[in-house]
XYZ file of C-alpha atoms in Angstrom:
197
model
C 110.518 325.634 170.411
C 112.478 323.241 168.207
C 112.497 324.132 164.537
C 111.535 321.399 162.075
C 114.291 319.929 159.908
C 112.389 320.318 156.659
C 111.258 323.410 154.769
C 107.573 322.717 154.332
C 106.190 324.287 151.196
C 109.640 324.787 149.689
C 110.445 322.472 146.805
C 113.619 323.940 145.297
C 116.923 322.086 145.288
C 118.454 324.600 147.723
C 115.805 323.918 150.365
C 116.288 320.160 149.961
C 120.057 320.630 150.310
C 119.613 322.775 153.426
C 117.591 319.968 155.025
C 120.812 317.923 154.968
C 123.602 320.466 155.526
C 121.827 323.539 156.903
C 121.615 322.731 160.607
C 123.933 324.339 163.131
C 127.291 322.489 163.356
C 126.774 320.448 160.181
C 129.031 322.488 157.893
C 131.760 322.577 160.546
C 131.533 318.798 160.864
C 131.890 318.550 157.085
C 134.828 320.980 157.106
C 136.568 318.817 159.682
C 135.796 315.676 157.651
C 137.556 317.294 154.670
C 140.498 318.077 156.972
C 140.723 314.355 157.734
C 138.960 314.155 161.096
C 137.346 310.720 161.307
C 136.629 309.751 164.908
C 133.664 310.869 167.004
C 135.876 311.973 169.891
C 138.051 314.102 167.611
C 135.016 315.906 166.168
C 133.684 316.459 169.702
C 136.988 317.773 171.087
C 137.787 320.063 168.156
C 134.328 321.557 167.747
C 133.305 321.575 171.433
C 129.856 320.534 170.239
C 127.505 318.780 172.676
C 127.830 315.028 172.159
C 124.077 314.552 171.648
C 124.088 317.182 168.901
C 127.145 315.620 167.268
C 125.529 312.176 167.372
C 122.408 313.586 165.699
C 124.301 315.495 162.989
C 126.553 312.548 162.157
C 123.527 310.224 161.970
C 121.775 312.642 159.600
C 124.841 312.850 157.340
C 125.231 309.049 157.306
C 121.533 308.546 156.578
C 121.742 311.054 153.712
C 124.767 309.239 152.233
C 127.130 312.185 152.778
C 129.271 310.312 155.304
C 129.920 306.599 155.631
C 130.408 305.030 159.045
C 132.775 302.072 158.885
C 135.125 300.080 161.115
C 138.449 301.772 161.663
C 141.154 300.059 159.598
C 143.461 297.962 161.711
C 141.255 297.891 164.800
C 137.823 296.720 163.719
C 136.508 297.864 167.092
C 136.076 301.594 166.639
C 134.146 303.296 163.883
C 135.227 306.195 161.738
C 133.324 308.619 159.529
C 134.512 309.054 155.952
C 133.149 311.329 153.241
C 131.373 309.501 150.428
C 131.512 310.698 146.802
C 128.256 312.556 147.545
C 129.956 314.232 150.505
C 133.104 315.050 148.552
C 130.894 316.812 145.992
C 130.183 319.407 148.725
C 133.802 320.636 148.655
C 133.141 323.596 146.293
C 130.400 324.826 148.666
C 132.606 324.463 151.764
C 135.521 326.172 149.973
C 133.261 328.996 148.714
C 131.749 329.652 152.156
C 135.233 329.696 153.662
C 136.394 332.219 151.028
C 133.280 334.330 151.635
C 133.983 334.339 155.362
C 137.618 335.322 154.759
C 136.474 338.253 152.613
C 133.741 339.634 154.861
C 134.571 338.280 158.346
C 138.326 337.836 158.263
C 140.245 336.816 161.355
C 142.638 339.359 162.797
C 146.035 338.911 161.177
C 144.709 337.224 158.036
C 143.322 333.809 157.185
C 143.787 331.051 159.737
C 144.188 328.464 156.984
C 145.381 328.701 153.378
C 144.462 326.155 150.732
C 147.323 325.307 148.383
C 147.836 323.068 145.361
C 149.825 319.968 146.306
C 151.590 320.048 142.914
C 153.321 323.406 143.328
C 152.195 324.631 146.775
C 150.770 327.828 145.227
C 147.622 329.206 146.870
C 144.227 328.264 145.450
C 141.976 331.171 144.466
C 138.339 331.582 145.509
C 137.216 329.785 142.351
C 139.275 326.680 143.157
C 142.094 327.298 140.688
C 145.799 327.169 141.458
C 147.327 330.657 141.312
C 150.610 329.131 140.136
C 149.690 326.770 137.303
C 146.090 327.859 136.692
C 144.517 324.397 136.900
C 141.273 323.620 138.698
C 142.407 321.765 141.813
C 140.424 318.675 142.857
C 139.892 318.279 146.580
C 142.316 315.361 146.844
C 145.104 317.680 145.606
C 144.433 320.420 148.167
C 146.926 321.066 150.929
C 145.613 322.977 153.956
C 148.380 325.020 155.563
C 148.510 327.382 158.543
C 147.773 330.964 157.540
C 149.070 334.228 159.016
C 146.030 334.525 161.320
C 146.640 331.176 163.001
C 148.571 331.399 166.220
C 150.620 328.502 167.551
C 148.617 325.783 169.320
C 148.486 326.056 173.089
C 149.673 323.276 175.384
C 146.078 322.260 176.081
C 145.015 322.266 172.400
C 142.960 319.311 171.260
C 144.726 316.847 168.904
C 142.944 318.188 165.797
C 143.960 321.786 166.465
C 147.547 320.681 167.125
C 147.656 318.579 163.926
C 146.252 321.431 161.810
C 149.220 323.590 162.821
C 151.154 321.627 160.168
C 150.425 321.348 156.421
C 148.050 318.492 155.681
C 146.509 317.062 152.515
C 142.711 317.103 152.561
C 140.799 313.813 152.845
C 143.751 311.974 154.396
C 143.392 310.928 158.038
C 144.550 313.827 160.170
C 145.453 311.819 163.239
C 146.943 308.365 162.916
C 146.127 305.724 165.468
C 149.151 304.805 167.547
C 150.293 301.303 166.777
C 149.999 298.794 169.576
C 153.330 298.107 171.250
C 155.269 295.249 169.743
C 156.431 292.492 172.063
C 160.035 292.874 173.131
C 162.242 290.251 171.585
C 164.460 288.463 174.079
C 168.079 287.686 173.141
C 167.005 284.097 172.457
C 164.652 285.386 169.769
C 161.556 284.605 171.838
C 159.102 287.462 172.337
C 158.490 288.515 175.917
C 155.483 290.400 177.266
C 157.158 292.832 179.624
C 160.458 294.393 180.486
C 163.300 291.998 180.980
C 164.613 291.754 184.519
């Protein structure tokens, strides 16, 4: 039996919020969006979520105004998913749930990821403040870094997992599109299409 998406009879703000972000996979999709994942295939590969489920969850988040689907810069052919201001406002909830999980369901060896302040690279506490300078750190100034519980990526790791093995500023694209090859310039200055013979 499929559960309904809404909480009939519940009228509080939490139940209305859960109708948008409470389904299985949704918070992990949002976490990845904060990490800078933008393409459908990258979400699918990193999360190993069924494509039909991912399509549904992304559509729900776009319809709710949490994500925006737009043409990928520079290509115009592919689409990417980008957090809207409404989506970015979910960062304290995502950060708090991550901290809660680290406290009560910690990975062996310690946290897999550590959030740091870009300004001084000091860790950010569970309340979102820099442990070095004491300021409240906005999401755009958060650096996600590998923690002691994160092992090295395997050879068959998906591109997102491999990219997250290095420090990365939240909200910036995690994986850059490779640039199309430039034509080779012949000695005469004329571009050629293939290797010179």
